[in-house]
Coordinates of C-alpha atoms and ligand atoms in Angstrom, one line a residue:
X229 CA -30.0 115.3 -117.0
X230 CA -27.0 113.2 -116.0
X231 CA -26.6 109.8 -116.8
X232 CA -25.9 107.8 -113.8
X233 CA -23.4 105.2 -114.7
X234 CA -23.1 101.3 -113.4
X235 CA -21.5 99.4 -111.4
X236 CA -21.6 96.1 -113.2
X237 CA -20.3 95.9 -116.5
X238 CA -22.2 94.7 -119.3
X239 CA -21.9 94.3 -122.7
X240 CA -24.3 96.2 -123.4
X241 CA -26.6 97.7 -120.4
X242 CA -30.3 96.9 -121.4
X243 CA -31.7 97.1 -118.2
X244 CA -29.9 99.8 -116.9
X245 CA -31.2 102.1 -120.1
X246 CA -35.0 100.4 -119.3
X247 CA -34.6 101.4 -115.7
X248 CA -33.4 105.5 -116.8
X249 CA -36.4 105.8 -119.1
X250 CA -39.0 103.4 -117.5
X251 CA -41.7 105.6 -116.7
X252 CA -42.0 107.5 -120.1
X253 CA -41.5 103.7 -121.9
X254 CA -44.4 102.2 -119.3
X255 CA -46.3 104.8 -120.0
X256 CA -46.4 104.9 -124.0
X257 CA -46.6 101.0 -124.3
X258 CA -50.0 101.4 -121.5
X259 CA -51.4 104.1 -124.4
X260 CA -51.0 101.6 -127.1
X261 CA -52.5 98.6 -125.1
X262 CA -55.5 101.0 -124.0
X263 CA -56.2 102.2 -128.0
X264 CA -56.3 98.1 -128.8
X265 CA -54.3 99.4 -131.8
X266 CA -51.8 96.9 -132.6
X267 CA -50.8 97.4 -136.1
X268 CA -49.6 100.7 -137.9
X269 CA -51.4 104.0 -136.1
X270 CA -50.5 106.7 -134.9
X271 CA -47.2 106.4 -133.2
X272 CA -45.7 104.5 -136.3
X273 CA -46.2 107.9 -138.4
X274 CA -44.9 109.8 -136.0
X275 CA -41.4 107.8 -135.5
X276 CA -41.2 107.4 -138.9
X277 CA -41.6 111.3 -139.6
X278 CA -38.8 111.8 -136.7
X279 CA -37.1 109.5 -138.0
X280 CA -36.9 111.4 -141.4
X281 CA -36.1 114.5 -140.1
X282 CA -33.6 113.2 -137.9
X283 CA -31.5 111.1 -140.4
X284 CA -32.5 114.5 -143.2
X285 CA -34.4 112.1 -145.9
X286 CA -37.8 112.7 -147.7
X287 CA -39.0 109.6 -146.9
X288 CA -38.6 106.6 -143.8
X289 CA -40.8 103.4 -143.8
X290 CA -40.5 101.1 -140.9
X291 CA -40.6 97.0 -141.3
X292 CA -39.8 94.0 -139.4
X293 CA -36.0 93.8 -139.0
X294 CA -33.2 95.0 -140.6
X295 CA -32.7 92.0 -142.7
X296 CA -36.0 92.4 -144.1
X297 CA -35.5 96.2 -144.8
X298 CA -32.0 95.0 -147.2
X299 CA -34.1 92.6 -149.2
X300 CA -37.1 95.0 -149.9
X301 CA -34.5 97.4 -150.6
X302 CA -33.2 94.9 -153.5
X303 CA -36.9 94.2 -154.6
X304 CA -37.6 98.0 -155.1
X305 CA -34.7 97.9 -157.5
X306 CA -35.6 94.5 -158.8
X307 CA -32.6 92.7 -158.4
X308 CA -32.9 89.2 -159.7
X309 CA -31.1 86.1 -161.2
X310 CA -27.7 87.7 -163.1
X311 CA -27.4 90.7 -161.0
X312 CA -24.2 91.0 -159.1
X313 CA -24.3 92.8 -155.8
X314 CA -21.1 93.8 -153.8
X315 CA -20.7 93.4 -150.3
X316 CA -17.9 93.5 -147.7
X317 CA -16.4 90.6 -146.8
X318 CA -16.1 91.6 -143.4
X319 CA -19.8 91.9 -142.0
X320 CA -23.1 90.4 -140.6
X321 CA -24.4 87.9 -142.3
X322 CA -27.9 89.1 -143.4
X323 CA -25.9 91.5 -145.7
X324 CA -25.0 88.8 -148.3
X325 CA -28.5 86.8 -147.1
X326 CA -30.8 88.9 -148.7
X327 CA -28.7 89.2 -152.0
X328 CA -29.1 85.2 -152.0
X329 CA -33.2 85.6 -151.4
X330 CA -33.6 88.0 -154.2
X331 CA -31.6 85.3 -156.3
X332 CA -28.7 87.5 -157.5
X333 CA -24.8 87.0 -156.6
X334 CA -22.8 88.2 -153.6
X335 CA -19.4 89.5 -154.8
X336 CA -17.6 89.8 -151.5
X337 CA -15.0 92.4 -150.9
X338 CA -12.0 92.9 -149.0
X339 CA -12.5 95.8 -146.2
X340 CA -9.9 98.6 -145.0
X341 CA -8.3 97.2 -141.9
X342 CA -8.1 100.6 -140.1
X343 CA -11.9 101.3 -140.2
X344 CA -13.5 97.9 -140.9
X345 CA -15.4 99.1 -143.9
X346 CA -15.3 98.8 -147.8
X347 CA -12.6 98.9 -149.4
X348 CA -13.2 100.9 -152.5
X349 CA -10.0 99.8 -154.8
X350 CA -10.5 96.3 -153.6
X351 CA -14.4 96.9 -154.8
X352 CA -13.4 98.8 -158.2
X353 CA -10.7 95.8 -158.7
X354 CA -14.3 93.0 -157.9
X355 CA -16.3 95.1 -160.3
X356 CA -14.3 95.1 -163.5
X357 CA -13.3 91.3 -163.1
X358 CA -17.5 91.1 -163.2
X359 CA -17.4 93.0 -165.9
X360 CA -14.5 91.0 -167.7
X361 CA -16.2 87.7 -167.1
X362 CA -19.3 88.8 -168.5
X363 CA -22.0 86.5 -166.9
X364 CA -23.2 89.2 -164.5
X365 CA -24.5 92.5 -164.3
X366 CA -23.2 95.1 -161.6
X367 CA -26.2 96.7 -160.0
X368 CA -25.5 97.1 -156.3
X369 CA -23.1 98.1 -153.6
X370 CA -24.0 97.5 -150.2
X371 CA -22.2 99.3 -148.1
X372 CA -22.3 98.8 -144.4
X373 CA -21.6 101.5 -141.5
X374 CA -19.8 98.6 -139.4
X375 CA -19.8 99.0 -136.0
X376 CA -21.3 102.4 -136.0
X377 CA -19.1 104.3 -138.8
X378 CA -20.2 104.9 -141.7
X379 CA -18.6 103.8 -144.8
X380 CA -16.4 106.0 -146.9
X381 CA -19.5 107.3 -149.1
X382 CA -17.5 110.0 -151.6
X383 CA -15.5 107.0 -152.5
X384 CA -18.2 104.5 -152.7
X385 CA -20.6 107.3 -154.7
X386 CA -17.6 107.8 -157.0
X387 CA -17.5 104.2 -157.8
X388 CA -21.8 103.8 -158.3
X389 CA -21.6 106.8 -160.7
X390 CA -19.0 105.5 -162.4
X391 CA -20.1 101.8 -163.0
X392 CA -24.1 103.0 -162.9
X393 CA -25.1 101.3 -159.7
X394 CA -26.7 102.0 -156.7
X395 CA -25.7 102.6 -153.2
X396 CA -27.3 100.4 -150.6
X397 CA -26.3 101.7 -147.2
X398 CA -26.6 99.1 -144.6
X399 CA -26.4 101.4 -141.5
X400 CA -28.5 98.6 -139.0
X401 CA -25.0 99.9 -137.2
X402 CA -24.6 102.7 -138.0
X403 CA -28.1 104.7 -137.2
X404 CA -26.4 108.0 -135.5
X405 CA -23.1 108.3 -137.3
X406 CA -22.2 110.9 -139.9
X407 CA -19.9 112.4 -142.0
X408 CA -20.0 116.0 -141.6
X409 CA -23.5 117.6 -141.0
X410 CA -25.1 113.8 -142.9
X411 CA -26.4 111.4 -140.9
X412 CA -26.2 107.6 -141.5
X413 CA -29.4 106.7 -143.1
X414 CA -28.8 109.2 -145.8
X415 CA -26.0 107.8 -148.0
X416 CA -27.6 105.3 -150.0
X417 CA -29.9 105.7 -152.7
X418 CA -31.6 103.4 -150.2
X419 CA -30.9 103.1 -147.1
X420 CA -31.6 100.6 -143.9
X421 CA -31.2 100.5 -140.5
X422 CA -32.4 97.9 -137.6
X423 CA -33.8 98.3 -134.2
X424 CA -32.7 95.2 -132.7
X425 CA -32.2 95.9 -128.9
X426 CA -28.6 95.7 -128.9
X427 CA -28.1 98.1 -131.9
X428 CA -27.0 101.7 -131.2
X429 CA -31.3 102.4 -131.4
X430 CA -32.9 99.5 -129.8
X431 CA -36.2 98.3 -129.7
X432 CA -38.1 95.6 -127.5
X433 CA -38.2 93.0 -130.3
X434 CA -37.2 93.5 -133.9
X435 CA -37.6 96.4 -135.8
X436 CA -36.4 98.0 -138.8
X437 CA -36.8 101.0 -141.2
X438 CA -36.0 102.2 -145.0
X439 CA -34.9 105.6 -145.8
X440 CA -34.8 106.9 -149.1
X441 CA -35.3 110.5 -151.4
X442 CA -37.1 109.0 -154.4
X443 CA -40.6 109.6 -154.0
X444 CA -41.7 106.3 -156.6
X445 CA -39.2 104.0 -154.6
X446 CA -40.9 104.8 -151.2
X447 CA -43.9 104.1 -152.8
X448 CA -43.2 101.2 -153.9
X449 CA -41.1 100.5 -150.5
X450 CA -44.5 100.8 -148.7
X451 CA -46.5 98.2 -151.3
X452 CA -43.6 95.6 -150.5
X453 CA -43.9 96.0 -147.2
X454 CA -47.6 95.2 -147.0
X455 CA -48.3 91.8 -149.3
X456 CA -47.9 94.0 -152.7
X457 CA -50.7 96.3 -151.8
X458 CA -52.3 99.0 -154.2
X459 CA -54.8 100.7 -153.3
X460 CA -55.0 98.5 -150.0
X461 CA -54.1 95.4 -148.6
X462 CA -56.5 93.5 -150.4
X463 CA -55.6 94.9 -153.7
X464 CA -52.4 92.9 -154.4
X465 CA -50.6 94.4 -157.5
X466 CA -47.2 92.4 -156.8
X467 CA -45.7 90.0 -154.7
X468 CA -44.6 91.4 -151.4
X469 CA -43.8 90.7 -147.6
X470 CA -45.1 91.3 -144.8
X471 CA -43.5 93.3 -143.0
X472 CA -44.4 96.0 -140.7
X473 CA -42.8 97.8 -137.0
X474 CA -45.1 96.5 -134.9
X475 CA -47.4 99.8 -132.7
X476 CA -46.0 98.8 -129.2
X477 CA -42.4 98.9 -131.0
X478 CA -43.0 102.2 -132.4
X479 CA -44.5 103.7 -129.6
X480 CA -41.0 102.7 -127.5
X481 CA -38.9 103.9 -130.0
X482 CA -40.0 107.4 -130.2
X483 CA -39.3 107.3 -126.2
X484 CA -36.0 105.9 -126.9
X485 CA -35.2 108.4 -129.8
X486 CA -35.6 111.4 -127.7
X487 CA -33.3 109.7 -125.2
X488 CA -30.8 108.4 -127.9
X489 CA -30.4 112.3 -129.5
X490 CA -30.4 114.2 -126.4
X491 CA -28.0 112.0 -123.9
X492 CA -26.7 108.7 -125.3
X493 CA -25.4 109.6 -128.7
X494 CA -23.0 111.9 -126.7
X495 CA -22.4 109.3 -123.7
X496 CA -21.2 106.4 -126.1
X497 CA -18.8 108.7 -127.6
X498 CA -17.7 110.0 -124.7
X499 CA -16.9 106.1 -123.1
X500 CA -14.9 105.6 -127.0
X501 CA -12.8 108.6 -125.9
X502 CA -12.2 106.8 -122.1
X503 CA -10.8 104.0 -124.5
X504 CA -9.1 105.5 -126.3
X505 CA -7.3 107.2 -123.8
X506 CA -6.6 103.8 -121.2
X507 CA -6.0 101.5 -124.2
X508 CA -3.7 103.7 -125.8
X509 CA -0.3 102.4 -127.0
X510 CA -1.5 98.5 -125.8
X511 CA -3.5 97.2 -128.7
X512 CA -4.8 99.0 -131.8
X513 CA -7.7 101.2 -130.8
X514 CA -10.5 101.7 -133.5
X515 CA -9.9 104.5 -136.1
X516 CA -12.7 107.4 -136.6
X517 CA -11.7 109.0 -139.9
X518 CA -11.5 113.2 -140.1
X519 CA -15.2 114.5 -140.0
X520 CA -16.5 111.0 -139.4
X521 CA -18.6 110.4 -136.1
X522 CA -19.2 107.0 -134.8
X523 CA -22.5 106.1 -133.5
X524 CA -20.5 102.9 -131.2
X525 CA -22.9 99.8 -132.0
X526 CA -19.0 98.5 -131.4
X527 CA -16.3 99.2 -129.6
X528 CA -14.0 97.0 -131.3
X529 CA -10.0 97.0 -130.7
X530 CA -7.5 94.2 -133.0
X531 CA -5.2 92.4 -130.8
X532 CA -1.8 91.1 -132.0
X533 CA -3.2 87.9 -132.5
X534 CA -5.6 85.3 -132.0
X535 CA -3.4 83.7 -129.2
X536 CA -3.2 86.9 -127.5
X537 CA -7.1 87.8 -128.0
X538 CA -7.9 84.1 -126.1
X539 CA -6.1 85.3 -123.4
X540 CA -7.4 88.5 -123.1
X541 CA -11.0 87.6 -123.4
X542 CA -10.8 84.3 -121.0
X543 CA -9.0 87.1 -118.6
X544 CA -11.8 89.9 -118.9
X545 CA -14.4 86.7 -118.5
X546 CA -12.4 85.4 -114.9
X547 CA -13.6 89.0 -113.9
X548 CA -17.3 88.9 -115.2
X549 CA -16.8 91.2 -118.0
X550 CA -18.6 90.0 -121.2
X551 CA -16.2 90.5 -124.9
X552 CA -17.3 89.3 -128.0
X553 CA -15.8 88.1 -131.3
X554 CA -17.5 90.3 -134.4
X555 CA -16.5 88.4 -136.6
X556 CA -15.3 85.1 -136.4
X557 CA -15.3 84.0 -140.3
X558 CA -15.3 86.2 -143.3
X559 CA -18.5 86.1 -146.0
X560 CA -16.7 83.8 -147.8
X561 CA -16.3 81.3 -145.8
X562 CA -20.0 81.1 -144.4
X563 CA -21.2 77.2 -146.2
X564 CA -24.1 79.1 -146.8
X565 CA -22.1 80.7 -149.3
X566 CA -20.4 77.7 -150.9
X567 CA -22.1 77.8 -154.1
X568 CA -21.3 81.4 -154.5
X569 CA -18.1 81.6 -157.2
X570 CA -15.3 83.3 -155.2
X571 CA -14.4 86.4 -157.6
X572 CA -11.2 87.3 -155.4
X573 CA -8.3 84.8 -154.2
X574 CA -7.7 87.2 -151.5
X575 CA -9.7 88.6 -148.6
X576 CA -6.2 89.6 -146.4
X577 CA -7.6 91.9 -144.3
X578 CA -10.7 90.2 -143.7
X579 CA -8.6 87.1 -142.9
X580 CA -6.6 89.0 -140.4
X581 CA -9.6 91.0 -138.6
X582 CA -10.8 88.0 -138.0
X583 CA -8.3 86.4 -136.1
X584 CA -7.8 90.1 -134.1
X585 CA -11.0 91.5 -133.5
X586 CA -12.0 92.1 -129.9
X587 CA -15.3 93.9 -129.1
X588 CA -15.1 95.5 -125.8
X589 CA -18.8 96.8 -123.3
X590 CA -19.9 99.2 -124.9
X591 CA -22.7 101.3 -123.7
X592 CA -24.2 105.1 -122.9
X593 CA -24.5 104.0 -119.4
X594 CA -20.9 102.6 -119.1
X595 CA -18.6 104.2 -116.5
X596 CA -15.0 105.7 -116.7
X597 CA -13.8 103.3 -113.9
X598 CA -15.1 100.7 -115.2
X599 CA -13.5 101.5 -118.7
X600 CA -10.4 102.1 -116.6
X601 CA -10.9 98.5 -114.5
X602 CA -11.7 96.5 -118.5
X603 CA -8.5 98.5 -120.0
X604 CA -6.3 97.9 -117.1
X605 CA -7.0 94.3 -117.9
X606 CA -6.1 94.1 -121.5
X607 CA -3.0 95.8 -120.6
X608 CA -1.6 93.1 -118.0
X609 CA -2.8 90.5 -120.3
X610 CA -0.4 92.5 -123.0
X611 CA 2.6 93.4 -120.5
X612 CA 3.0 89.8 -119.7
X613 CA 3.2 88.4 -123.7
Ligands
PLP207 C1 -28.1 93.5 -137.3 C2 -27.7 93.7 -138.7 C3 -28.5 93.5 -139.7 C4 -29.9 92.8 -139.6 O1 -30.8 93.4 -138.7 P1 -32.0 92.6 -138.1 O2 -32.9 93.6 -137.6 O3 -31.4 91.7 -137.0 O4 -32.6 91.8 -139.1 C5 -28.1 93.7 -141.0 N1 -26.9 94.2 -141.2 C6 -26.0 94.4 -140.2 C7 -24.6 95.0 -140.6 C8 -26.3 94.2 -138.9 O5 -25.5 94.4 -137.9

């Protein structure tokens, strides 16, 4: 099937995806209101099996969000009070929230300013000034698939081995990316993703999952996610959450899987390349790294500067077409982070990104002329500086 593209451009065309897939979506959300079964069932096993052979892990448990996935991630591991866990600097907030809720330490780190993720010298550099201080104790690094690519995992695995820590993948982002023949999902020792609507796999509310290989952790994963339970929910052997994909959410997803492998996976790549090609040479287009596939949850270019960025995005919103700023202030500059010890004086590509970044509309159901009409935009707005 083709993909009939838009007219209108959108940041991200929710409707217009609804409207492709509507009947199979109606249709699956009816089954679940007709079985009255509201809560776990049938269709959450199912997505969560696809989900695991889709992503190539043993094991996927769904939960609320994303945010909640990180911190049961962290309470499988038992981070606590004195743990130090290392985090981009350059990223969504709930990455360094949940690190906070578990009681531990965010260690932000500088990212690489070509592909917006980790940087690992800047992270070895954070990890043995822990280690000189003495106070904490390296256990995690979170790595997050920004935008939709993942991070630079032989690097970041390198480093974990090295300093015995684990890998926490935040790929709420980057659900669809790879590196080679692995999908994002499986580079962690744990791994999370979200299904907030607007993330490369959507949902119609919030939604999130776990992936992991180790049998005991997803056991565990699936006790934290219900209250602590044991051998049910009313047999609480430790203090959990609660925290489960809701049926109806379920039941959409596996409609919007199907549709996400077979058409939009390749149609969001395919409106990168339109980019690529009209933005060329005008501002600096994002960087996919050899073997690495993007799964797009951004499209996001850097501007010359923040002058230049204000222009541009007041220009592309005198036309109706929707940018946005990811981000606008680095981790360590959030006040909920002010009683965090800053480990690192510097943060200079973080610093800059933020004063550059530009996302752009980014969808499967995004047009070539209207790619054409956004770029031709940004390039006047450039011309004329
Ligand atoms: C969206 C997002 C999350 C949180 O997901 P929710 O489902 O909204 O809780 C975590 N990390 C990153 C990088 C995100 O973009």
């Amino acid at each position: 099937m083709i993909i009939k593209k838009g007219i209108h451009v959108e940041f991200r065309d929710l409707k217009r995806q609804y409207q492709e897939n509507q009947i199979a979506i109606n249709k699956a959300i009816q089954t679940v209101l007709q079985d009255a079964c509201f809560i776990g069932g049938q269709q959450v096993c199912e997505l969560e099996q696809e989900l695991t052979s889709y992503v190539g892990v043993k094991n996927c448990i769904t939960c609320a969000n994303g945010t909640d996935a990180l911190q049961i991630a962290l309470m499988t591991w038992n981070i606590k009070e004195g743990d130090a866990v290392f985090i981009p600097d350059f990223t969504f907030f709930s990455s360094g929230e949940v690190v906070s809720l578990v009681g531990a330490t965010s260690i932000f780190v500088d990212v690489c300013e070509d592909t917006y993720n980790i940087d690992t010298d800047s992270l070895e550099d954070a990890i043995e000034q822990v280690l000189e201080e003495g106070r904490l104790i390296p256990r995690v690094i979170i790595a997050v698939d920004l935008f939709g690519q993942p991070a630079e995992y032989t690097k970041v695995r390198k480093l974990a081995d090295q300093y015995n820590m684990y890998i926490l993948e935040d790929a709420a982002q980057g659900f669809g990316g790879s590196i080679g023949d692995r999908k994002a999902g499986s580079f962690g020792d744990i791994s999370t993703t979200s299904f907030f609507p607007a993330k490369p796999l959507g949902c119609y509310g919030d939604g999130g999952a776990i992936f992991t290989d180790n049998e005991e952790w997803a056991e565990l994963i699936r006790s934290i996610c219900v209250h602590g339970k044991g051998r049910n929910k009313y047999d609480n052997i430790r203090i959990g959450l609660n925290s489960r994909l809701d049926t109806v959410q379920a039941a959409i997803l596996k409609e919007k899987l199907h549709t996400f492998i077979e058409r939009e996976l390749d149609a969001v790549n395919e409106v990168a390349d339109w980019y690529d090609v009209y933005l060329c040479n005008c501002v600096i287009t994002p960087i996919i790294l050899p073997d690495f596939q993007s799964s797009w949850a951004q499209y996001t270019i850097q501007c010359a500067d923040s002058q230049i960025r204000s222009t541009i995005q007041d220009t592309l919103k005198a036309e109706g077409i929707p940018s946005m700023i990811y981000y606008q202030k680095p981790m360590h500059k959030q006040l909920a982070f002010s009683g965090v010890k800053q480990y690192f004086g510097y943060y200079e590509n973080t610093e800059r990104l933020c004063e550059r970044v530009l996302s752009l509309p980014m969808h499967p159901y995004l047009a070539e002329e209207n790619v054409e009409k956004v770029s031709k935009i940004i390039r006047n707005v450039v011309s004329k500086e």
